[in-house]
Each structure stands twice: as C-alpha cells, then as structure tokens.
Amino acid sequence: MASLRDIRGRINATKKTRKITKAMEMVSAAKLNRSQEQAQSYQAYTDKLRSVVAHIAKSNRASLRHPMLVTRPVKKTGYFVITTDRGLAGAYDTNVLKAVQQMIDERHRSKDEYKIIVIGRKGLSYFNKRSMPVVSQVTGLSDQPTFDDVKKLTRLAVGLYEREEIDELYLVYNHFVNPIVQQVKSVKLLPLADIGEQEDSGPATYYEYEPSPEEVLETLLPLYAEGLIYGALIDAKTAEHAARMTAMKNATDNATELIDKLTLSYNRARQAAITQEITEIVAGANAIQ
Amino acid sequence: MSTILTTIVTPNGKVFEGHVQMVSVRAKSGDMGVLPNHMPLVAPLEISAVKLKTEEKDEYVAVSGGFIEVRRDSITILTESAERQEDIDVARAERAKEEAEARLAELGEGSPEYEAAKNDLKRAENRLRVASLK
C-alpha cells in the first residue's frame, strides 16, 4: 500500500491539474459565447447575400454562363480543411482529418488529383507528414477571426477555381450543433450549382441591375463564395471552443473523481496507521504489567 | 422629408442602421444618389465613400467594394468591410498605405499580387480620404 505521503502528494497534484482544466473550461465557455454572437452577426450578412444571389440566379437562369455556376468535368479537386492550432479539444481534429483522408482515399488514386488548403497547425502537420499537396495554409488564427484575417485565403481558394487549377472545391470542418455535439461536415462549395433552387420566396420584386445582371453576378459570386468560407470558419471556431469546453469539463470531472478515490484511500491508510499505533501501545502496556 | 431604412452590413456585423433621407454611393457604373421610393436596384460599388444624409447630419462610411441593394422599403449595402468616419484608425490606414506602396514598388505589373496590393492601397487611401471629409 502506498504511504500516506505518496497519496497526499498525488491528491495535491491532481487538485492542481483540476484547477487548470477548470480554468480552461471557463475560458472556452467565454470564447464559445463570443463566437456564437459573432456567428449571429455574420448570419445577417450571409442571409442577405444569399437572397440577392439566389434571386439573380433564379430570374436569369437560362442566360447565365458564369464560370462559378457551371459544372465542368472534374480533373482536380480542392479541399479546404479547417482544424485547430492547439490540442486539448477531444477528438475534434481527428474527426475532421479522418473524414478528409477517407474522402481522398475513395476518390483519388494519385496526389496530382487534389490540392489541400488548410487552416490550423494540427491539420498542416498531418498533411505534411504524409507529404500531401498543401497549396496554402494559415496557422495562429485568433479565436475570433475577423473577415480580414482570412480574406487572403478565401480569395486564393476562389482564385484557384477561377483559374481552373481546381474544378471543384469542398469545405471540410466541424459544424457546431450544440455545445456538446459537433459534426463533421463536408460541403461542396464550388461550383455553386444548386443556388437559387432551394430558395422559394415567391414572386420577389423585380430588380434593375446596374449595369447588367452578368456584371453584378461577376462581383457578387466571389463575394458570396468567400463569405461562405468565412461562415464555415466561424462555425468551426465555435465548434472548437465547444469541443474544448466539453473536453476540459470531462477532465475536471475525472480529476474530481480521482481525488475522491485518493482521499478515501488516504483516510483508510491513515486509519490503518492509527489502529496499528494503538495496537502497539496497548501491546507494550500489556507487556509491562 | 420622407426617409428610408438603410443598413450597412459586413461579415463582422452591422455598421450602420437608421432612417436616412438620401444615400449617395459610387457604383461601378457611376455616382448614384438614392432617395426614398427609388425603384428596386442592385449595383456593385467601388472602393469609395458612402454618404448617408440623415435629419441631423451627413454621415460618411468608407466601404471596400460590395454592392447596394435598393428595395421599396429598405436599402442594404453589403460589403466586406465598412468603417464609419469616426471609427477610422488613421494611423493604421497610414501604415497600410505605406505597406501597400512598398509592395507595389517591389512587385512586377500584371501578377495577381500586384492587383491585390493595388486594391489594398486603394482601400487605405479611401479610408484616409473619408477620415478627412467634413
């Protein structure tokens, strides 16, 4: 049986760990709150953008030949993968990377058939280790990224598609369902084939396009695609904070449980030591009589 | 005088929301003043200043492109970034301008980076211009 000193040491160590995990849990909870607010203010933007884009696309379906709306034969696929910079977020990164790996294994035979754009150190090191083709990456993103932080990357992703270096673009990230559940989501971002089909807001107002519908779309579609990527990033960040919060909560709970168990055995050991001492004293006293 | 509800929305939230008498924008096709009861319209914008005329005063907002959507009952300006005149960080804009100029001097014309740097320069200059407007 471990000595009293050893057990006390372990209890103290575990208590300190618990303090840290508890603090991290609360930090993540605060960040989660902020992310959710951010997601809300972003929602207003994207809803608006979507409704305008869908409206133009719907009313001019036949005449529109914008490259971002047209499906072309796929020779090369782009994957936009969002992971974290730091660990301690449970299976967050593992889930995303597993999903990407699976998609790639199923669809591609050689490394020339796809390109990867990655956010986050975890994903980057994963792909580098397997020497998969990463064309661009961003690490060290803040917890509440602004649109400016990712503009370069979104522009690059959309640019790759426009220059026909990739023929379709998938977004793979963790979607925030609720603080306990995150879900890996892979969305086909480009081409924007299904736009305007799910929206059915009835006969909307007739707009005048200045100078022409084609030229309006020309500016709108890249904005829209970049907006969608940013939206996914906020979603992923929210999910990250949620995942970290849950992971840290579990760690705190486990530490509490461990401390309870150790305290029990500490008390038992102490009781045993006392009992033994009394036995010895009584035996000694008896021997003198 | 009649007014119309106008909002300027960016991915980081609403920058302006209020009833205005007139909105002046610089669209790709030219300058445009929108009064209430304008016909529905969608037009892409230049990197420029948007002037919002309210009952109390004229307000200026620096926008980096985007577009304006005019409806019967509301006007919405959607853009990647927008700053009200009083929120513009002049020191930061100066820095951005210098950086963009330095990059332009380095890069050869015609490369995609050149265009991006040119846009950055335009945005910084636009901010500075809006900040100095009265």
Coordinates of C-alpha atoms in Angstrom, one line a residue:
Chain A
M1 CA 0.0 0.0 0.0
A2 CA 1.2 3.5 -0.9
S3 CA 2.5 5.6 2.0
L4 CA 0.5 8.5 3.4
R5 CA 3.0 10.9 2.0
D6 CA 2.7 9.5 -1.5
I7 CA -1.1 9.7 -1.5
R8 CA -1.1 13.2 -0.2
G9 CA 1.3 14.2 -3.0
R10 CA -0.9 12.7 -5.6
I11 CA -4.0 14.4 -4.2
N12 CA -2.3 17.7 -4.4
A13 CA -1.0 17.2 -7.9
T14 CA -4.5 16.2 -9.1
K15 CA -6.0 19.2 -7.4
K16 CA -3.6 21.5 -9.3
T17 CA -4.4 19.8 -12.6
R18 CA -8.1 20.2 -11.9
K19 CA -7.6 23.9 -11.2
I20 CA -6.1 24.3 -14.7
T21 CA -8.7 22.2 -16.5
K22 CA -11.4 24.1 -14.7
A23 CA -9.9 27.4 -15.8
M24 CA -9.6 26.2 -19.3
E25 CA -13.1 25.1 -19.3
M26 CA -14.3 28.5 -18.2
V27 CA -12.1 30.3 -20.8
S28 CA -13.5 28.1 -23.6
A29 CA -17.0 28.8 -22.3
A30 CA -16.5 32.5 -22.6
K31 CA -14.9 32.2 -26.0
L32 CA -17.8 30.0 -27.1
N33 CA -20.2 32.7 -26.1
R34 CA -18.4 35.3 -28.1
S35 CA -18.2 33.0 -31.1
Q36 CA -21.9 32.4 -31.1
E37 CA -22.5 36.2 -31.0
Q38 CA -20.1 36.6 -33.9
A39 CA -21.9 33.8 -35.9
Q40 CA -25.1 35.7 -35.4
S41 CA -23.9 39.0 -36.7
Y42 CA -22.4 37.1 -39.7
Q43 CA -25.7 35.4 -40.3
A44 CA -27.4 38.7 -41.2
Y45 CA -24.7 39.3 -43.8
T46 CA -24.8 35.9 -45.4
D47 CA -28.6 35.7 -45.5
K48 CA -28.8 38.9 -47.3
L49 CA -26.1 37.9 -49.8
R50 CA -27.7 34.6 -50.4
S51 CA -31.1 36.0 -51.1
V52 CA -29.7 38.5 -53.6
V53 CA -27.5 36.0 -55.4
A54 CA -30.3 33.4 -55.5
H55 CA -32.7 36.0 -56.8
I56 CA -30.5 37.0 -59.7
A57 CA -29.6 33.4 -60.4
K58 CA -33.2 32.3 -60.5
S59 CA -34.6 35.0 -62.7
N60 CA -31.8 34.7 -65.2
R61 CA -31.1 31.0 -65.1
A62 CA -31.1 30.3 -68.8
S63 CA -28.9 33.2 -69.8
L64 CA -26.3 33.0 -67.1
R65 CA -23.0 31.4 -68.0
H66 CA -20.8 32.5 -65.1
P67 CA -17.9 30.0 -64.6
M68 CA -18.7 29.7 -60.9
L69 CA -22.2 28.4 -61.7
V70 CA -21.2 25.9 -64.4
T71 CA -20.2 22.4 -63.5
R72 CA -17.2 21.3 -65.5
P73 CA -15.5 17.8 -65.8
V74 CA -13.5 17.3 -62.6
K75 CA -9.8 16.7 -63.1
K76 CA -8.6 18.2 -59.9
T77 CA -10.4 18.7 -56.6
G78 CA -9.7 21.2 -53.9
Y79 CA -10.2 20.6 -50.2
F80 CA -10.5 23.4 -47.7
V81 CA -9.8 21.8 -44.3
I82 CA -10.3 23.7 -41.0
T83 CA -8.5 22.4 -38.0
T84 CA -7.2 23.8 -34.7
D85 CA -3.8 25.2 -33.7
R86 CA -3.8 23.6 -30.2
G87 CA -4.9 20.3 -28.9
L88 CA -6.9 19.5 -25.8
A89 CA -10.1 19.6 -27.7
G90 CA -11.0 16.0 -27.6
A91 CA -11.4 14.2 -31.0
Y92 CA -12.1 17.5 -32.8
D93 CA -9.1 17.4 -35.2
T94 CA -9.0 13.6 -35.5
N95 CA -12.6 13.5 -36.8
V96 CA -12.0 16.2 -39.4
L97 CA -8.7 14.7 -40.7
K98 CA -10.2 11.2 -40.7
A99 CA -13.1 12.4 -42.9
V100 CA -10.7 14.2 -45.3
Q101 CA -8.5 11.1 -45.5
Q102 CA -11.4 9.0 -46.3
M103 CA -12.7 11.3 -49.0
I104 CA -9.3 11.4 -50.6
D105 CA -8.8 7.7 -50.4
E106 CA -12.1 7.0 -52.0
R107 CA -11.8 9.4 -54.9
H108 CA -8.2 9.8 -55.8
R109 CA -5.5 7.5 -56.8
S110 CA -2.6 9.9 -57.1
K111 CA -1.5 13.0 -55.3
D112 CA -1.9 15.0 -58.6
E113 CA -5.6 14.8 -58.4
Y114 CA -6.2 17.1 -55.5
K115 CA -5.0 20.1 -53.6
I116 CA -5.4 21.0 -50.0
I117 CA -5.8 24.3 -48.3
V118 CA -5.6 24.0 -44.6
I119 CA -6.2 26.2 -41.6
G120 CA -4.6 25.2 -38.3
R121 CA -1.3 23.7 -37.2
K122 CA -2.8 20.3 -36.5
G123 CA -4.0 19.8 -40.0
L124 CA -0.9 21.2 -41.5
S125 CA 1.4 18.8 -39.7
Y126 CA -0.9 15.9 -40.5
F127 CA -0.8 16.6 -44.2
N128 CA 2.9 17.5 -44.3
K129 CA 3.8 14.3 -42.5
R130 CA 2.1 12.3 -45.3
S131 CA 3.5 14.7 -47.9
M132 CA 0.1 15.5 -49.3
P133 CA -0.1 18.6 -51.6
V134 CA -0.9 21.6 -49.4
V135 CA -1.1 24.7 -51.6
S136 CA -1.7 27.2 -48.8
Q137 CA -2.1 27.3 -45.1
V138 CA -2.9 29.7 -42.2
T139 CA -1.9 29.0 -38.7
G140 CA -2.1 31.0 -35.5
L141 CA -5.5 32.4 -36.3
S142 CA -7.1 34.3 -33.4
D143 CA -10.0 32.8 -31.5
Q144 CA -12.4 35.3 -33.0
P145 CA -11.1 35.7 -36.6
T146 CA -12.2 38.7 -38.5
F147 CA -13.0 38.7 -42.1
D148 CA -9.7 40.4 -42.9
D149 CA -7.7 37.6 -41.3
V150 CA -9.0 35.1 -43.8
K151 CA -9.6 37.2 -46.8
K152 CA -6.3 36.2 -48.4
L153 CA -7.1 32.6 -48.1
T154 CA -10.7 32.7 -49.3
R155 CA -9.6 34.8 -52.3
L156 CA -6.9 32.2 -53.0
A157 CA -9.4 29.4 -52.9
V158 CA -11.8 31.1 -55.1
G159 CA -9.0 32.2 -57.4
L160 CA -7.8 28.6 -57.8
Y161 CA -11.2 27.7 -59.1
E162 CA -11.5 30.7 -61.4
R163 CA -8.1 29.9 -63.0
E164 CA -9.3 26.3 -63.4
E165 CA -6.5 24.9 -61.3
I166 CA -9.2 23.1 -59.4
D167 CA -12.6 22.1 -60.8
E168 CA -14.5 21.7 -57.6
L169 CA -14.0 22.8 -54.0
Y170 CA -15.0 21.0 -50.9
L171 CA -15.1 22.5 -47.4
V172 CA -14.4 20.1 -44.6
Y173 CA -14.9 21.3 -41.0
N174 CA -16.6 20.6 -37.7
H175 CA -20.1 22.0 -37.6
F176 CA -21.4 23.3 -34.3
V177 CA -24.7 21.6 -33.4
N178 CA -24.8 22.4 -29.7
P179 CA -22.2 22.8 -27.0
I180 CA -21.9 19.0 -26.6
V181 CA -22.3 17.8 -30.2
Q182 CA -20.0 18.7 -33.1
Q183 CA -20.5 17.1 -36.5
V184 CA -18.0 16.8 -39.3
K185 CA -19.4 18.4 -42.4
S186 CA -18.2 18.3 -45.9
V187 CA -19.8 20.8 -48.3
K188 CA -19.3 21.2 -52.0
L189 CA -18.7 24.9 -52.2
L190 CA -17.9 25.4 -55.9
P191 CA -19.4 25.2 -58.4
L192 CA -22.4 26.9 -56.9
A193 CA -24.7 24.6 -58.9
D194 CA -27.7 24.5 -56.6
I195 CA -28.0 28.1 -55.9
G196 CA -31.5 29.6 -56.2
E197 CA -33.2 26.3 -56.2
Q198 CA -33.9 25.8 -52.6
E199 CA -35.0 29.4 -52.1
D200 CA -38.6 29.8 -53.0
S201 CA -39.7 33.1 -51.6
G202 CA -42.5 33.5 -54.2
P203 CA -42.5 36.2 -56.8
A204 CA -40.0 38.6 -55.5
T205 CA -39.6 42.2 -56.6
Y206 CA -38.2 42.9 -60.0
Y207 CA -34.8 44.5 -59.7
E208 CA -32.9 46.7 -62.1
Y209 CA -29.3 45.6 -62.4
E210 CA -26.8 48.3 -62.9
P211 CA -25.0 47.9 -65.3
S212 CA -26.2 44.3 -66.2
P213 CA -27.1 41.1 -64.4
E214 CA -23.9 39.4 -65.6
E215 CA -21.7 42.1 -64.2
V216 CA -23.5 42.2 -60.9
L217 CA -23.0 38.5 -60.6
E218 CA -19.4 38.9 -61.5
T219 CA -18.8 40.8 -58.3
L220 CA -21.4 39.1 -56.2
L221 CA -20.4 35.4 -56.7
P222 CA -16.8 35.7 -55.5
L223 CA -18.1 37.7 -52.5
Y224 CA -20.6 35.1 -51.8
A225 CA -18.2 32.2 -52.0
E226 CA -15.7 33.9 -49.8
G227 CA -18.5 34.7 -47.4
L228 CA -19.4 31.1 -47.2
I229 CA -15.9 30.1 -46.4
Y230 CA -15.7 32.7 -43.7
G231 CA -19.0 31.4 -42.3
A232 CA -17.7 27.9 -42.2
L233 CA -14.6 29.1 -40.3
I234 CA -16.7 30.9 -37.7
D235 CA -18.8 27.7 -37.4
A236 CA -15.7 25.6 -37.0
K237 CA -14.2 28.0 -34.4
T238 CA -17.5 27.9 -32.4
A239 CA -17.3 24.1 -32.6
E240 CA -13.7 24.2 -31.5
H241 CA -14.5 26.2 -28.4
A242 CA -17.4 23.9 -27.6
A243 CA -15.2 20.8 -28.1
R244 CA -12.5 22.2 -25.8
M245 CA -15.0 23.2 -23.2
T246 CA -16.5 19.7 -23.2
A247 CA -13.1 18.0 -23.1
M248 CA -12.0 20.2 -20.2
K249 CA -15.2 19.6 -18.4
N250 CA -14.7 15.9 -18.7
A251 CA -11.1 16.3 -17.5
T252 CA -12.3 18.3 -14.5
D253 CA -14.9 15.7 -13.7
N254 CA -12.4 12.9 -13.9
A255 CA -10.0 14.7 -11.7
T256 CA -12.7 15.2 -9.1
E257 CA -13.5 11.5 -9.2
L258 CA -9.8 10.6 -8.8
I259 CA -9.4 13.0 -5.9
D260 CA -12.4 11.4 -4.2
K261 CA -10.9 7.9 -4.6
L262 CA -7.5 9.0 -3.4
T263 CA -9.0 10.8 -0.4
L264 CA -10.7 7.6 0.5
S265 CA -7.6 5.5 0.3
Y266 CA -5.7 8.3 2.2
N267 CA -8.2 8.2 5.0
R268 CA -8.1 4.4 5.1
A269 CA -4.3 4.4 5.2
R270 CA -4.4 7.0 8.0
Q271 CA -6.9 4.9 9.9
A272 CA -4.8 1.8 9.5
A273 CA -1.7 3.7 10.7
I274 CA -3.6 4.9 13.8
T275 CA -5.0 1.5 14.5
Q276 CA -1.6 0.0 14.3
E277 CA -0.1 2.5 16.6
I278 CA -2.8 1.9 19.2
T279 CA -2.3 -1.8 18.9
E280 CA 1.4 -1.4 19.5
I281 CA 0.9 0.9 22.5
V282 CA -1.6 -1.5 24.1
A283 CA 0.7 -4.4 23.4
G284 CA 3.6 -2.5 25.0
A285 CA 1.5 -1.6 28.1
N286 CA 0.4 -5.2 28.5
A287 CA 3.9 -6.4 28.4
I288 CA 5.0 -4.1 31.3
Q289 CA 2.2 -5.2 33.6
Chain B
M1 CA -38.9 64.9 -45.6
S2 CA -39.5 61.2 -46.1
T3 CA -36.8 58.7 -45.1
I4 CA -35.9 55.1 -45.8
L5 CA -34.4 52.4 -43.6
T6 CA -30.8 51.9 -44.5
T7 CA -28.4 49.3 -43.2
I8 CA -24.7 48.6 -44.0
V9 CA -23.9 45.0 -43.3
T10 CA -20.4 43.4 -43.1
P11 CA -19.4 39.8 -42.1
N12 CA -18.5 41.3 -38.7
G13 CA -21.9 42.8 -38.1
K14 CA -24.0 45.8 -38.8
V15 CA -22.0 49.1 -39.2
F16 CA -24.9 51.4 -39.7
E17 CA -28.6 51.2 -39.4
G18 CA -31.0 54.1 -39.5
H19 CA -33.5 56.1 -41.4
V20 CA -31.9 58.4 -43.9
Q21 CA -33.1 60.9 -46.4
M22 CA -30.7 60.1 -49.1
V23 CA -27.8 57.7 -49.8
S24 CA -25.0 58.6 -52.2
V25 CA -22.8 55.9 -53.5
R26 CA -20.2 55.4 -56.1
A27 CA -21.3 52.4 -58.2
K28 CA -19.1 50.7 -60.8
S29 CA -21.3 52.4 -63.4
G30 CA -21.1 55.9 -61.9
D31 CA -22.1 58.0 -59.0
M32 CA -25.7 57.5 -57.8
G33 CA -28.0 59.2 -55.3
V34 CA -30.8 57.1 -53.9
L35 CA -33.9 58.8 -52.5
P36 CA -36.9 57.0 -50.8
N37 CA -39.2 55.3 -53.3
H38 CA -36.5 54.6 -55.7
M39 CA -37.1 51.6 -58.0
P40 CA -35.6 48.2 -56.8
L41 CA -32.0 48.0 -57.9
V42 CA -28.8 46.1 -57.4
A43 CA -25.4 47.6 -58.3
P44 CA -21.8 46.8 -57.4
L45 CA -19.9 49.5 -55.6
E46 CA -16.4 50.9 -56.0
I47 CA -14.0 51.2 -53.1
S48 CA -15.4 54.5 -52.0
A49 CA -17.2 56.7 -49.5
V50 CA -20.9 56.2 -48.9
K51 CA -22.7 59.4 -47.8
L52 CA -25.8 59.0 -45.6
K53 CA -27.9 62.1 -45.2
T54 CA -29.9 61.9 -42.0
E55 CA -32.1 64.5 -40.4
E56 CA -29.3 65.7 -38.1
K57 CA -26.2 65.4 -40.2
D58 CA -24.4 63.9 -43.1
E59 CA -22.5 60.7 -42.3
Y60 CA -19.7 59.2 -44.3
V61 CA -18.8 55.5 -44.3
A62 CA -15.8 54.0 -46.1
V63 CA -16.7 50.8 -47.9
S64 CA -14.4 48.4 -49.7
G65 CA -16.5 47.4 -52.7
G66 CA -19.5 45.2 -52.2
F67 CA -22.9 46.2 -53.6
I68 CA -26.1 48.2 -52.9
E69 CA -29.5 46.6 -52.9
V70 CA -32.4 49.0 -53.1
R71 CA -35.9 47.7 -52.2
R72 CA -39.2 49.5 -52.0
D73 CA -39.0 49.7 -48.2
S74 CA -35.3 49.5 -47.4
I75 CA -31.7 49.9 -48.7
T76 CA -29.0 47.5 -47.9
I77 CA -25.3 47.9 -48.5
L78 CA -23.3 44.6 -48.3
T79 CA -19.6 44.9 -48.2
E80 CA -16.6 43.0 -46.9
S81 CA -15.6 45.9 -44.6
A82 CA -17.0 49.2 -43.8
E83 CA -16.0 51.9 -41.3
R84 CA -17.8 55.0 -40.2
Q85 CA -15.9 58.2 -40.4
E86 CA -15.4 58.4 -36.6
D87 CA -14.2 54.8 -36.3
I88 CA -11.4 55.0 -38.8
D89 CA -8.0 54.4 -37.4
V90 CA -5.9 57.0 -39.3
A91 CA -2.6 55.7 -38.0
R92 CA -3.4 52.2 -39.1
A93 CA -4.6 53.4 -42.5
E94 CA -1.4 55.4 -43.0
R95 CA 0.6 52.3 -42.2
A96 CA -1.4 50.1 -44.5
K97 CA -0.9 52.7 -47.3
E98 CA 2.9 52.7 -46.8
E99 CA 3.0 48.9 -46.8
A100 CA 0.9 48.7 -49.9
E101 CA 3.1 51.2 -51.7
A102 CA 6.2 49.3 -50.7
R103 CA 4.8 46.1 -52.1
L104 CA 3.7 47.8 -55.3
A105 CA 7.3 49.1 -55.8
E106 CA 8.6 45.5 -55.4
L107 CA 6.1 43.6 -57.5
G108 CA 6.1 43.5 -61.2
E109 CA 3.0 44.6 -63.0
G110 CA 0.5 42.0 -64.1
S111 CA 0.9 39.5 -61.3
P112 CA -2.1 38.7 -59.1
E113 CA -0.3 40.1 -56.1
Y114 CA 0.1 43.3 -57.9
E115 CA -3.6 43.7 -58.2
A116 CA -4.1 42.7 -54.6
A117 CA -1.6 45.3 -53.4
K118 CA -3.2 47.9 -55.6
N119 CA -6.6 47.2 -54.0
D120 CA -5.0 47.4 -50.6
L121 CA -3.6 50.8 -51.5
K122 CA -7.0 51.9 -52.8
R123 CA -8.7 50.8 -49.6
A124 CA -6.1 52.6 -47.4
E125 CA -6.4 55.8 -49.4
N126 CA -10.1 55.6 -49.3
R127 CA -10.1 55.4 -45.5
L128 CA -7.8 58.3 -45.2
R129 CA -10.0 60.3 -47.6
V130 CA -13.2 59.5 -45.7
A131 CA -11.5 60.3 -42.4
S132 CA -10.6 63.8 -43.7
L133 CA -14.0 64.6 -45.1
K134 CA -16.2 67.2 -43.4

